[in-house]
Short mmCIF file of C-alpha atoms and ligand atoms in Angstrom, two decimals:
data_model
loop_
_atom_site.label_atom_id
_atom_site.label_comp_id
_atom_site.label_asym_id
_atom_site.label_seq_id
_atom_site.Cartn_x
_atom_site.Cartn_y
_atom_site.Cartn_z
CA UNK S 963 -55.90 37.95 -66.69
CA UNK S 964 -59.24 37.03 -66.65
CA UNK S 965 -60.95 33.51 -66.28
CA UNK S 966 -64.02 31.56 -65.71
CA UNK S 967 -63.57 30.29 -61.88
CA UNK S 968 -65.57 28.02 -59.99
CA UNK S 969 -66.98 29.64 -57.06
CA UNK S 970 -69.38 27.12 -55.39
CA UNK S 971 -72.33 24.77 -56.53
CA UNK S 972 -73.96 26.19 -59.37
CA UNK S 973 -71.72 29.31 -59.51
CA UNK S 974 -69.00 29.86 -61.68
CA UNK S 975 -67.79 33.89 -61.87
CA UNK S 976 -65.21 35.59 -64.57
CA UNK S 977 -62.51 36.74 -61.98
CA UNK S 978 -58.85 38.21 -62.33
CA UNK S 979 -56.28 35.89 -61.52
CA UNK S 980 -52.39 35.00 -61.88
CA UNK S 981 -51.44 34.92 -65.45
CA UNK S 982 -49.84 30.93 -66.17
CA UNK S 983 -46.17 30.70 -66.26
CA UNK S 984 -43.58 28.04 -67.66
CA UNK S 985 -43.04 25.41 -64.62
CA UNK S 986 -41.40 22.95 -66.21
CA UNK S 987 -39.11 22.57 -69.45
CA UNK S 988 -42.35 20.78 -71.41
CA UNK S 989 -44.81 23.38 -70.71
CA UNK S 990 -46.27 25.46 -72.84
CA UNK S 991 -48.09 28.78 -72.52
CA UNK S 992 -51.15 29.39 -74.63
CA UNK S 993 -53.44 32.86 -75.23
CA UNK S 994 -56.67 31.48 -75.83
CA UNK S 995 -58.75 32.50 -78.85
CA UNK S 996 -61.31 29.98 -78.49
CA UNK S 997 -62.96 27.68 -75.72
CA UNK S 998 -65.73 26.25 -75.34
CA UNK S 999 -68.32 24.65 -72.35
CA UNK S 1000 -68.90 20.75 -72.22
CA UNK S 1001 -71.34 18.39 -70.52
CA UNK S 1002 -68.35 17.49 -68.02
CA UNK S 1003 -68.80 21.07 -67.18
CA UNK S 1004 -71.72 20.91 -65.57
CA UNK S 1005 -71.03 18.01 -63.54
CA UNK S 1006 -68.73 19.75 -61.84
CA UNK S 1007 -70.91 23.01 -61.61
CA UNK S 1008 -73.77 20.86 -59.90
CA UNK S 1009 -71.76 19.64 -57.60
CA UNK S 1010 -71.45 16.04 -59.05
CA UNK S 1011 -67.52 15.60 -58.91
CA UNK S 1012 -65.28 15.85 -55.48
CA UNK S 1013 -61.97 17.80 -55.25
CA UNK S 1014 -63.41 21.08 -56.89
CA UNK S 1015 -62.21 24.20 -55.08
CA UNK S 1016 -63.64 27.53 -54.56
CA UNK S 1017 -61.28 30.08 -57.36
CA UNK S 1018 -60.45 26.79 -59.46
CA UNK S 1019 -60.13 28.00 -62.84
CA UNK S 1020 -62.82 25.85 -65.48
CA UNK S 1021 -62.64 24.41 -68.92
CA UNK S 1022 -61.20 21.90 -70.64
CA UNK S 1023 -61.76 22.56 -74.14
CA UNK S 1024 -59.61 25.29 -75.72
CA UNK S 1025 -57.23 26.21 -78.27
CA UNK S 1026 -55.15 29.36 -78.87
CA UNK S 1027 -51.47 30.78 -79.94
CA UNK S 1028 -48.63 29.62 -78.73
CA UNK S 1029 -46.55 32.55 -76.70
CA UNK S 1030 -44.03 30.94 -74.39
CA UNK S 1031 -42.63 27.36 -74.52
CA UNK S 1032 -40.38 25.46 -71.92
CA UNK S 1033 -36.07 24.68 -73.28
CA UNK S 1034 -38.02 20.74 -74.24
CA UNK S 1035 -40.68 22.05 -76.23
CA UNK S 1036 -38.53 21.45 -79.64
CA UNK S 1037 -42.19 21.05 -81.79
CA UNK S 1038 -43.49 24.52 -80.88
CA UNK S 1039 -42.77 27.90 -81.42
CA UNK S 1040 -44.27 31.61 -79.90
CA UNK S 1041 -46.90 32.46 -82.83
CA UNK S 1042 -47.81 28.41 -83.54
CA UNK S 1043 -51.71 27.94 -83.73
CA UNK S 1044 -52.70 25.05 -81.65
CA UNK S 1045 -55.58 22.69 -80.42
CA UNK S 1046 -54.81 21.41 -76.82
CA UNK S 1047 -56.38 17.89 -75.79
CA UNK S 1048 -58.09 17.81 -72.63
CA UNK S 1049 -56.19 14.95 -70.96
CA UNK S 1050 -53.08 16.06 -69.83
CA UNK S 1051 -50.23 13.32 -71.25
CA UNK S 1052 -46.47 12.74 -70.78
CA UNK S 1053 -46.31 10.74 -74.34
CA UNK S 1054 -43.80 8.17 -72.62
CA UNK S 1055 -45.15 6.26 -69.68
CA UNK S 1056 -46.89 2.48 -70.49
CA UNK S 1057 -50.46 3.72 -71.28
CA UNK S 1058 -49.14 6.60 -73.44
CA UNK S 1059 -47.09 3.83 -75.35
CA UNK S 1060 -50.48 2.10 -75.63
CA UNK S 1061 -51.97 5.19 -77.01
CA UNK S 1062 -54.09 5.42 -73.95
CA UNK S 1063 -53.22 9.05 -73.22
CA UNK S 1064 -56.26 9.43 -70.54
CA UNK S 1065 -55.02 7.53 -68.50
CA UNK S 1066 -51.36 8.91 -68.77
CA UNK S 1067 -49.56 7.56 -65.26
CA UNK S 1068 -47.63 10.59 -65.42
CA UNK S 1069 -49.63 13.68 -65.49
CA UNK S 1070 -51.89 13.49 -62.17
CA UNK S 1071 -49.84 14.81 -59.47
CA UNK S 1072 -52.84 14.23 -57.17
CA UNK S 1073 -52.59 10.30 -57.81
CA UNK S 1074 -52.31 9.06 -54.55
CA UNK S 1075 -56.64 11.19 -54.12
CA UNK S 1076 -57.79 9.23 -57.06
CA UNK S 1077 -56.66 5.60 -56.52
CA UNK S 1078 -57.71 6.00 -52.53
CA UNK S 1079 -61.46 6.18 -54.92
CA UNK S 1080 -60.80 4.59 -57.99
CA UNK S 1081 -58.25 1.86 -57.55
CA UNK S 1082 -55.87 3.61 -59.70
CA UNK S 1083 -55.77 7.05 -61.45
CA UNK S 1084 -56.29 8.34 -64.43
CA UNK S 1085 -54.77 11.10 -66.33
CA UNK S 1086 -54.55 14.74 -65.07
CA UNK S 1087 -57.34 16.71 -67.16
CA UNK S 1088 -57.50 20.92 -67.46
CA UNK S 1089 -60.21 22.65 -65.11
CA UNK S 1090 -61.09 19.18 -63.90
CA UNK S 1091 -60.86 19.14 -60.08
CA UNK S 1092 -58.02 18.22 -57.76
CA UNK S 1093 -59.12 14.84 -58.42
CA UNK S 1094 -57.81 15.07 -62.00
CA UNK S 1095 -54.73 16.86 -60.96
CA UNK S 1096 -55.63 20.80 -60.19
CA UNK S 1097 -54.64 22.00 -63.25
CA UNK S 1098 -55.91 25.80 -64.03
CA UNK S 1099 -57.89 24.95 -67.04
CA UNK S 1100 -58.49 26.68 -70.88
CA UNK S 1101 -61.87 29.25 -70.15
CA UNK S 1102 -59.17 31.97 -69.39
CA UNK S 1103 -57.34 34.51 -71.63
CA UNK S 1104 -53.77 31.97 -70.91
CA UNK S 1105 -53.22 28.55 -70.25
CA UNK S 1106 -50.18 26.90 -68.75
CA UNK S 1107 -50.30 23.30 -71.08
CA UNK S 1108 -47.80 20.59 -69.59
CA UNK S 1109 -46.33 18.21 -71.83
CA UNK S 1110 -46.78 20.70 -74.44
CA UNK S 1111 -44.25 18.36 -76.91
CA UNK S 1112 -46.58 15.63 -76.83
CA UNK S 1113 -50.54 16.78 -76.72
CA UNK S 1114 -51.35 20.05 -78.64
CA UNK S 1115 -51.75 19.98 -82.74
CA UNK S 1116 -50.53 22.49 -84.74
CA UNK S 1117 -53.24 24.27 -87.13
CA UNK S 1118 -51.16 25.22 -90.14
CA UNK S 1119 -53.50 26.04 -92.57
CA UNK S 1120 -56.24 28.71 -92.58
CA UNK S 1121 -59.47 26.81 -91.20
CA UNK S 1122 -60.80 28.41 -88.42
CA UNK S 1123 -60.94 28.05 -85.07
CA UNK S 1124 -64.63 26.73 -85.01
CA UNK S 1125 -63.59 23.93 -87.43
CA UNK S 1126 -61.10 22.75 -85.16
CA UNK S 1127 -61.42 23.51 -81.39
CA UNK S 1128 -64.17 20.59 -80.71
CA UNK S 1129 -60.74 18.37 -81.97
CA UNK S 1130 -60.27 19.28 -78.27
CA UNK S 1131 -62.56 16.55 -76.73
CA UNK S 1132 -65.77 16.29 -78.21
CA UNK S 1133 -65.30 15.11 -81.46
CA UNK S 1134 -62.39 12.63 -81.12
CA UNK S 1135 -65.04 11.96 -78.02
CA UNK S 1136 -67.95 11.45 -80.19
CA UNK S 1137 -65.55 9.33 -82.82
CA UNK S 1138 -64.11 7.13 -79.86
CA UNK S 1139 -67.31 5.92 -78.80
CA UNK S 1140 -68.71 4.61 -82.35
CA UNK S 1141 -64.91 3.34 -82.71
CA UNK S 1142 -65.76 1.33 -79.31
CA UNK S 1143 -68.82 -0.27 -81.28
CA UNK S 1144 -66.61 -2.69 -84.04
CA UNK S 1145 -69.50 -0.89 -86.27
CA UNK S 1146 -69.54 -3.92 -89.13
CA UNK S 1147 -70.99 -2.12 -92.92
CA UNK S 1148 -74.87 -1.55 -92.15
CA UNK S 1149 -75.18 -2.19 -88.80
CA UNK S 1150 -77.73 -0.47 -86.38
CA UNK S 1151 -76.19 1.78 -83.70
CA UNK S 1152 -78.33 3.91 -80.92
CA UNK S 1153 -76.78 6.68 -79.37
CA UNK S 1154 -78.42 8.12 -76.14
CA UNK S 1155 -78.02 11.46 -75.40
CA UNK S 1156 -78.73 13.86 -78.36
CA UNK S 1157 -75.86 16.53 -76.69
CA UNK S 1158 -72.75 17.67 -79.01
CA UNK S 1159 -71.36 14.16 -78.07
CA UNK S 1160 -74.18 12.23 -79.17
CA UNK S 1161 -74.34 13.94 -82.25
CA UNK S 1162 -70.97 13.42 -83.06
CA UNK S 1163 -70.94 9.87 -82.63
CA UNK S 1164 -73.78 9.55 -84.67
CA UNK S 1165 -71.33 11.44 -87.42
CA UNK S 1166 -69.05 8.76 -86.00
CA UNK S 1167 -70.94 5.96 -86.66
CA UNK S 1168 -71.80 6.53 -89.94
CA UNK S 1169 -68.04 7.40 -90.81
CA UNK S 1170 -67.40 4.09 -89.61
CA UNK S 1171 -70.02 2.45 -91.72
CA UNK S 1172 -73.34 2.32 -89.78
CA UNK S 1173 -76.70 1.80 -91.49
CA UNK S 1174 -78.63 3.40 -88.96
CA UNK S 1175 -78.03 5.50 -86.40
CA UNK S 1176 -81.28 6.41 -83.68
CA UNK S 1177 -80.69 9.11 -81.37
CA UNK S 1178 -82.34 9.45 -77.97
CA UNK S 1179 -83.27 12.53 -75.63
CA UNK S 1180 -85.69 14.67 -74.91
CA UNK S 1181 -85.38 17.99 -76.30
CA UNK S 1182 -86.86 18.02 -79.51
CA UNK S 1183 -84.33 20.77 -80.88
CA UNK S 1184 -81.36 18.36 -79.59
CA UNK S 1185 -82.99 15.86 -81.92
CA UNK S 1186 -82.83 18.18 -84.96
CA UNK S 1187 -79.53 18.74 -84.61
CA UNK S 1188 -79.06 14.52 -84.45
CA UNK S 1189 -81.10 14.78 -87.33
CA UNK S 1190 -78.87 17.02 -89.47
CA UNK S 1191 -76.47 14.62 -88.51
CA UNK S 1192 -78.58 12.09 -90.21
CA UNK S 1193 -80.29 10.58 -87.08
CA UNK S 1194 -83.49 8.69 -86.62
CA UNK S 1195 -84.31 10.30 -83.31
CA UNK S 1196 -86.40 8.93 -80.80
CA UNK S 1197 -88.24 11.24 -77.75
CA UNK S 1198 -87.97 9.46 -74.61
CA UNK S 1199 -90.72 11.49 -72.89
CA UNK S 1200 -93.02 10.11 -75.78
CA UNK S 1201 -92.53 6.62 -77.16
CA UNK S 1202 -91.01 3.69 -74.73
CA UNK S 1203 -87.62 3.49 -76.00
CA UNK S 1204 -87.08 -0.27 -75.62
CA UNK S 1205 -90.40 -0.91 -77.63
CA UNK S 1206 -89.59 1.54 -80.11
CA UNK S 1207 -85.88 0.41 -80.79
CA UNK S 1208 -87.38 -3.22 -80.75
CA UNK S 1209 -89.59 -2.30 -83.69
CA UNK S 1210 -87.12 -0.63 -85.27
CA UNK S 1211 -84.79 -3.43 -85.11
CA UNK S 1212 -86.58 -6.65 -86.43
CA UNK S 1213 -87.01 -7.64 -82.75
CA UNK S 1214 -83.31 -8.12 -82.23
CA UNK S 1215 -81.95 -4.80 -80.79
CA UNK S 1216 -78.96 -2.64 -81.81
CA UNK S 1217 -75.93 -4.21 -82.95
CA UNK S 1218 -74.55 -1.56 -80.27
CA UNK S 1219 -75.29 1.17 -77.62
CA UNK S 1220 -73.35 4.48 -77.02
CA UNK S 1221 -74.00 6.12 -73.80
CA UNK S 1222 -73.48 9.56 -74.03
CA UNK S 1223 -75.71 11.15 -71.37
CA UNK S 1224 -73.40 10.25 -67.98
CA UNK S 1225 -73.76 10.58 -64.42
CA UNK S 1226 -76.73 13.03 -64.44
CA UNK S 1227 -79.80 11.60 -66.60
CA UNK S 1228 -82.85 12.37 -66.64
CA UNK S 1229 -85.63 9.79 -66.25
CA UNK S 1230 -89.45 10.68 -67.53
CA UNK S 1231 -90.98 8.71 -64.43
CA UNK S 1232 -90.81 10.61 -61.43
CA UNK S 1233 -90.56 8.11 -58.75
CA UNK S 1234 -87.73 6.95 -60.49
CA UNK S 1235 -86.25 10.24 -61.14
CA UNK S 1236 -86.63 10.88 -57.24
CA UNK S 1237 -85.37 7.47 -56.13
CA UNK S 1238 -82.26 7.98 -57.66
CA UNK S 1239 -81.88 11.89 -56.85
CA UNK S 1240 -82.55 10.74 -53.02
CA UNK S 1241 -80.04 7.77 -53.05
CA UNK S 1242 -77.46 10.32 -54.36
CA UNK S 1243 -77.81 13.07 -52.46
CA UNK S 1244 -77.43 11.02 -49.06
CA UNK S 1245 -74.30 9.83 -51.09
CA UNK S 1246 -76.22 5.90 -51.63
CA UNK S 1247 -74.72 6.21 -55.28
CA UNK S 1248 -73.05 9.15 -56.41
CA UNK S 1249 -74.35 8.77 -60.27
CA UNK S 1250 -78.21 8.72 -61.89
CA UNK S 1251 -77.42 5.55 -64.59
CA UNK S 1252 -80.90 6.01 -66.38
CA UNK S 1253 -79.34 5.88 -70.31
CA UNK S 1254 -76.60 3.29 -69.20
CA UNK S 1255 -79.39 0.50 -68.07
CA UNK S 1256 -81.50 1.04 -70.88
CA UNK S 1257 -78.93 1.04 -73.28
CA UNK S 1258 -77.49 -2.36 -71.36
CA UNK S 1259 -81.17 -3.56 -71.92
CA UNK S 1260 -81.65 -2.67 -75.64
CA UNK S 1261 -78.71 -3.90 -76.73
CA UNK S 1262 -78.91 -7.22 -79.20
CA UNK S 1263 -77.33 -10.39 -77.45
CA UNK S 1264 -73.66 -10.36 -78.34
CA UNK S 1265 -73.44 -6.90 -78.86
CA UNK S 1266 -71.25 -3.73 -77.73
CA UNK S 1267 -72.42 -0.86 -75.28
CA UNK S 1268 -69.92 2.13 -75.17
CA UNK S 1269 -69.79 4.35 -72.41
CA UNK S 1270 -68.61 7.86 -73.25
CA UNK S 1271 -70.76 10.06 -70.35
CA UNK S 1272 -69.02 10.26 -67.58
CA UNK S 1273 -69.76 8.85 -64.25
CA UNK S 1274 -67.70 9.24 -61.09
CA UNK S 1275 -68.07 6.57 -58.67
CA UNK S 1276 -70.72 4.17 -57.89
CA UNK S 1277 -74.09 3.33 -59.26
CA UNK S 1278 -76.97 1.47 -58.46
CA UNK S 1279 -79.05 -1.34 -60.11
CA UNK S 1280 -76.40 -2.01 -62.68
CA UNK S 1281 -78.37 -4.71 -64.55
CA UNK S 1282 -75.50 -6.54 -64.53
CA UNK S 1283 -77.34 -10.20 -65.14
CA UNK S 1284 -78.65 -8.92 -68.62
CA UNK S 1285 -74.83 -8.10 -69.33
CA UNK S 1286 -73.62 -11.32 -68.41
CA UNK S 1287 -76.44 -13.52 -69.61
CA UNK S 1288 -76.55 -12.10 -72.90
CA UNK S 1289 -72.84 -11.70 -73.87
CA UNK S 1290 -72.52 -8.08 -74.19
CA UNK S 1291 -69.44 -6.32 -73.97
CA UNK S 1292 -68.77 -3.18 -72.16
CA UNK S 1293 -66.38 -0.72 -73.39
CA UNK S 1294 -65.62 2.69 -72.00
CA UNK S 1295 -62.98 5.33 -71.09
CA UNK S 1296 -62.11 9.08 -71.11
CA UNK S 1297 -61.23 10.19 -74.68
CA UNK S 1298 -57.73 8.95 -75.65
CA UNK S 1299 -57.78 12.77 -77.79
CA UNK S 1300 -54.11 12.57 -78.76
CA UNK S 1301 -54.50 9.40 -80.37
CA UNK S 1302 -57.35 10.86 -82.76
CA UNK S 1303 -56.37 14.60 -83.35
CA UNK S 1304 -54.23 14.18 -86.80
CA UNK S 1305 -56.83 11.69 -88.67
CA UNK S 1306 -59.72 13.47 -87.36
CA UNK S 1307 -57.84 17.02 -88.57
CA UNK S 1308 -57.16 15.23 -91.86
CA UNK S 1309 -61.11 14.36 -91.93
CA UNK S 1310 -61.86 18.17 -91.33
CA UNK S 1311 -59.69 19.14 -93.98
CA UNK S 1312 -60.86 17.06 -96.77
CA UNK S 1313 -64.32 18.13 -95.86
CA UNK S 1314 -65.88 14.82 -94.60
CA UNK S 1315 -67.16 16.59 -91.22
CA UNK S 1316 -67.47 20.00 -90.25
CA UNK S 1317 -67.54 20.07 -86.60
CA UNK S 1318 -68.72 23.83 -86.41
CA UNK S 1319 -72.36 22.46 -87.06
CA UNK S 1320 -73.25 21.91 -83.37
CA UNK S 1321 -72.33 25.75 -82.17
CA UNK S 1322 -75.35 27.44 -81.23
CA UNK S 1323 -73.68 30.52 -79.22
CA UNK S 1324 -70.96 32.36 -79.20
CA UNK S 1325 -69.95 34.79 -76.57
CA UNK S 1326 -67.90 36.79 -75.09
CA UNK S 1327 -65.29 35.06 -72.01
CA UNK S 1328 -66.90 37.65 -69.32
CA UNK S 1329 -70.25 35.93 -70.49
CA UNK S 1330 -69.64 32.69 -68.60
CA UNK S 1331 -71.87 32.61 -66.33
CA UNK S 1332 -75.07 33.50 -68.46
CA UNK S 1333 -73.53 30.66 -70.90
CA UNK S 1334 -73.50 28.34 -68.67
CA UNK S 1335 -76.85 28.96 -67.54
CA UNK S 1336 -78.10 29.08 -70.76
CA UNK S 1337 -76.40 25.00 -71.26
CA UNK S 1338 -77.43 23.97 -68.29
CA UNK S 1339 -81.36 24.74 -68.37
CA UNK S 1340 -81.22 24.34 -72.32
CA UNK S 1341 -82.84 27.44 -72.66
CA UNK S 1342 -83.05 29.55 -75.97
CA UNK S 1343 -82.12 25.88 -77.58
CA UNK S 1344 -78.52 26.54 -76.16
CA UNK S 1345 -76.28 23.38 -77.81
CA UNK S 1346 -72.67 24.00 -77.62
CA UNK S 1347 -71.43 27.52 -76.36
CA UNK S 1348 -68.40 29.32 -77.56
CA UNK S 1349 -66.60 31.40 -76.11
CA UNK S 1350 -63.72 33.96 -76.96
CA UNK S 1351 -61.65 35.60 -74.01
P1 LIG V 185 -75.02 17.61 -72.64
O1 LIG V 185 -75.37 17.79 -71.22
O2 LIG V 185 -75.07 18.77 -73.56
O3 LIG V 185 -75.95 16.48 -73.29
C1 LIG V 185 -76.46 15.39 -72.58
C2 LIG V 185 -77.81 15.04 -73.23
O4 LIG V 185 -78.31 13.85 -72.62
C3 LIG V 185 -78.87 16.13 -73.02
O5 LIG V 185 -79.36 16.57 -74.27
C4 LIG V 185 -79.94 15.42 -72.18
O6 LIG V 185 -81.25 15.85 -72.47
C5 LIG V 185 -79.74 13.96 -72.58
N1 LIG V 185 -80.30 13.00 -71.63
C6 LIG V 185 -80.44 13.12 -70.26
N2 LIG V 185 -81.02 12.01 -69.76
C7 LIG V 185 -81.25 11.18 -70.81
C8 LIG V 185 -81.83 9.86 -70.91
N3 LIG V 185 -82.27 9.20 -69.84
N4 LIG V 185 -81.90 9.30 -72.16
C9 LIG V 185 -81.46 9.96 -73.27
N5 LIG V 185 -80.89 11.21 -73.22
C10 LIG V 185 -80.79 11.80 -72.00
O7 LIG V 185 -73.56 16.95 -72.61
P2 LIG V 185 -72.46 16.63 -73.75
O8 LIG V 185 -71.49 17.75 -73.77
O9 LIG V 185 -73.08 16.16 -75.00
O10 LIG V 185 -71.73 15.41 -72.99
C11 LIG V 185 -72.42 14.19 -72.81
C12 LIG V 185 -71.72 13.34 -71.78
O11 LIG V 185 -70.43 12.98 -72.28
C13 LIG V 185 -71.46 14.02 -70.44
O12 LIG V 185 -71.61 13.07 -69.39
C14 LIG V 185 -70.01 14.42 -70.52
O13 LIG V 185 -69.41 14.53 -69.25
C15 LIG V 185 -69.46 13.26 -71.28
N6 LIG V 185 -68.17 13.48 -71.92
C16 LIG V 185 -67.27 12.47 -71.86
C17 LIG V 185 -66.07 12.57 -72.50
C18 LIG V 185 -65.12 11.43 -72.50
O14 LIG V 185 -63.95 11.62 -72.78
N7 LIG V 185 -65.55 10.22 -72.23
C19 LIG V 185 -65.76 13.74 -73.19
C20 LIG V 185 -66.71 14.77 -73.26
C21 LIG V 185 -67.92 14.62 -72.63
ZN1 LIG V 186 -65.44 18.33 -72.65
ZN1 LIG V 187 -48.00 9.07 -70.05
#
C-alpha cells in the first residue's frame, strides 16, 4: 500500500510499504478515506522531536472503514465508518479511568525511552515517533488501530467525512484548551496562534460562554479565518501584543491565555528569534517558548493559561516569577480525544459547529509532500490540508 513516510529532516516521500495486519485481539484495521496534516506534523518534519526514523510512516489524524477487527473488538464490524483518536488508549488502566486517555499507561510500548526524558510517559500516539510508541500512523491507504474497542467513533449517519475527521485531534484539541480556561459567561479569552487549533478554540471559547475572544499570529489570512470564527485578531508583527491586549482589556488582562503555537514560534525581533534558534540548535533548550511567555505575561492576576502547542523538552526563560507572583494557573496536556468525541459529534450534528470551515486543500495521498510544503511555508494561504489515499 502506499503511505506518507518520513524520510529525513524536512523530507517526507509517498512510498510502498507492508499493508497493517491484526496483532492483537483489540486491533482494528482501517482503509483510510480521509486524513489530514497537523501542526505536530511539522515538528517532527523539522526535526524538532527525537525517536523519528527514516521509513516511519506519518499522520495522526485519520478516519476510514472498518475492514478487519481482532476476536475483542465486540463494538466494530468490517464496513463500520469510523473516526480514530490520535492517542492510542487501552480504556482500562488508572488514567483511562480518569478519562485521561493521553496519557494511557498502557499503550506506549517504548515507555521505558520516554520516562528516561520525561519522568514518566505518556500515551502511545499514531505516526508520532518511537518516543510515542512507533506506531505506523493514518497518512496511508490502511491503518493497524490498537485498542480498537475503546478509541474509534462510529459515524452512523450520512455527514461527511470533512465534518467529522478533525473529531480526530484538532477539534476536541481546540475544545480542550478553552475547557482548560473555567471560561465564566463574558469573560475575555486570547488565543495565540491563529492555526486550525487556535481557531477552534476560539469556536471553543465562545461555546463555552466567552465574551471575547482575540486571536494572535501573523498571517493576516490565518486571522480571517479566526475572524469567521468570530475573533478579534491581533497582528503580532504590527501592534505590541501586551499593549494592545492591555487596552483591550480595561488594563487588567485576559481572564485566560491559550497557547496554541508550541515548540516552534516565531518571534518578530530578530535577535530574539536568533537567540533562541542558536540555544536550540546546540541543544541549550530544545523548544522556541515565544507565545507561552507572552501569554504567561498577559494574563490577568489570578487567571488561567492553557497550553495546547506542543513542546518536547526543555525551555528557557520560563518567566516563572510572573506565574508565581501573580497566582496564575497553568494547565496543559495532549488532547484527552476519547473523552470529547461523542459530545463534540453530538455538537456537529445539531449544527452548532461545522468543523469543515478551516480546510483550505484537499489532495490527493501521493500529494504529500507538496502538501506539506505548502503548510509548512504557508504558501497559497495553505490552512488545513486534506488528504484522500
Ligand atoms: P500551525 O502550525 O498550523 O499553526 C501555528 C500558528 O502559530 C501559525 O499560524 C503561526 O503563524 C502561529 N505563530 C507562530 N509564532 C507565533 C507567536 N509568537 N505568536 C502568535 N502566533 C504564532 O499548527 P496547528 O495545527 O494549528 O497546531 C498548533 C499547535 O498545537 C502545534 O504546536 C501542534 O503541535 C499543537 N497541537 C497540540 C495538540 C494537543 O493535543 N495538545 C493537538 C494538535 C496540535
Ligand atoms: Zn494533530
Ligand atoms: Zn489506559
Amino acid at each position: 500500500m502506499k503511505a506518507n513516510c518520513y524520510m529525513g529532516r524536512n523530507t517526507v516521500e509517498v512510498l510502498d510499504v507492508p499493508e497493517p495486519r491484526i496483532l492483537n485481539a483489540h486491533d482494528a484495521v482501517v482503509r483510510v478515506t480521509s486524513t489530514a496534516i497537523c501542526g505536530s506534523d511539522l515538528h517532527l518534519v523539522d526535526g524538532y522531536v527525537p525517536a523519528v526514523k527514516k521509513g516511519d510512516v506519518l499522520g495522526h489524524e485519520f478516519m476510514g472503514e472498518v475492514v478487519e477487527v481482532g476476536p475483542e473488538v465486540a463494538n466494530l464490524r468490517p464496513g463500520d465508518r469510523v473516526v480514530v483518536p490520535f492517542p492510542i488508549a487501552c480504556g482500562r488502566c488508572f488514567a483511562c479511568a480518569e478519562g485521561l486517555y493521553s496519557i494511557c499507561e498502557n499503550s506506549n510500548p517504548n515507555a521505558g525511552l520516554a520516562e528516561k526524558l520525561m519522568g514518566h510517559a505518556p500515551a502511545g500516539v499514531f505516526g508520532y515517533s518511537h518516543l510515542l510508541g512507533g506506531f505506523a500512523g493514518g497518512q496511508a491507504e490502511y491503518a493497524r488501530v490498537p485498542f480498537a474497542d475503546v478509541g474509534p467513533i462510529k459515524i452512523e449517519d450520512d455527514l461527511p467525512d470533512e465534518k467529522v475527521l478533525f473529531l480526530s485531534d484538532i477539534l476536541p484539541t481546540g475544545y480542550m484548551a478553552a475547557e482548560m480556561c473555567d471560561i465564566q459567561p463574558g469573560q475575555t479569552i486570547a488565543v495565540w496562534g491563529a492555526g486550525p487549533v487556535g481557531q477552534f478554540a476560539v469556536a471553543a471559547a465562545y461555546m463555552l460562554g466567552a465574551g471575547k475572544v482575540i486571536c494572535i499570529d501573523r498571517f493576516p489570512y490565518r486571522l480571517q479565518y479566526a475572524r469567521r470564527a468570530g475573533a478579534y485578531t491581533l497582528n503580532y508583527e504590527d501592534v505590541d501584543v501586551l499593549d494592545a491586549l492591555r487596552d483591550m482589556t480595561g488594563g487588567r488582562g485576559p481572564d485566560a491565555c491559550i497557547d496554541a503555537v508550541g515548540m516552534e514560534a516565531h518571534h518578530p525581533t530578530p535577535a530574539m528569534y536568533g537567540y533562541d534558534r542558536v540555544k536550540q540548535a546546540v541543544r541549550m533548550e530544545t523548544d522556541r517558548p515565544y507565545a507561552l511567555r507572552e501569554a504567561i505575561l498577559a494574563c490577568r492576576n489570578g487567571g488561567v493559561v492553557a497550553v495546547v502547542g506542543t513542546y518536547g523538552g526543555l525551555l528557557d526563560k520560563f518567566p516563572m516569577g510572573s506565574l508565581m507572583n501573580r497566582s496564575l494557573t497553568l494547565r496543559t496536556g495532549q488532547c484527552h480525544v476519547q473523552r470529547y468525541l461523542r459530545p463534540l459529534l453530538d455538537r456537529i450534528r445539531a449544527g452548532e459547529i461545522d468543523p469543515s470551515f478551516v480546510i483550505s486543500h484537499r489532495l490527493p495521498l501521493s500529494a504529500a509532500p507538496h502538501a506539506f510544503e505548502l503548510f509548512k511555508n504557508k504558501r497559497d494561504d495553505c490552512n488545513k490540508v486534506v488528504l484522500t489515499p
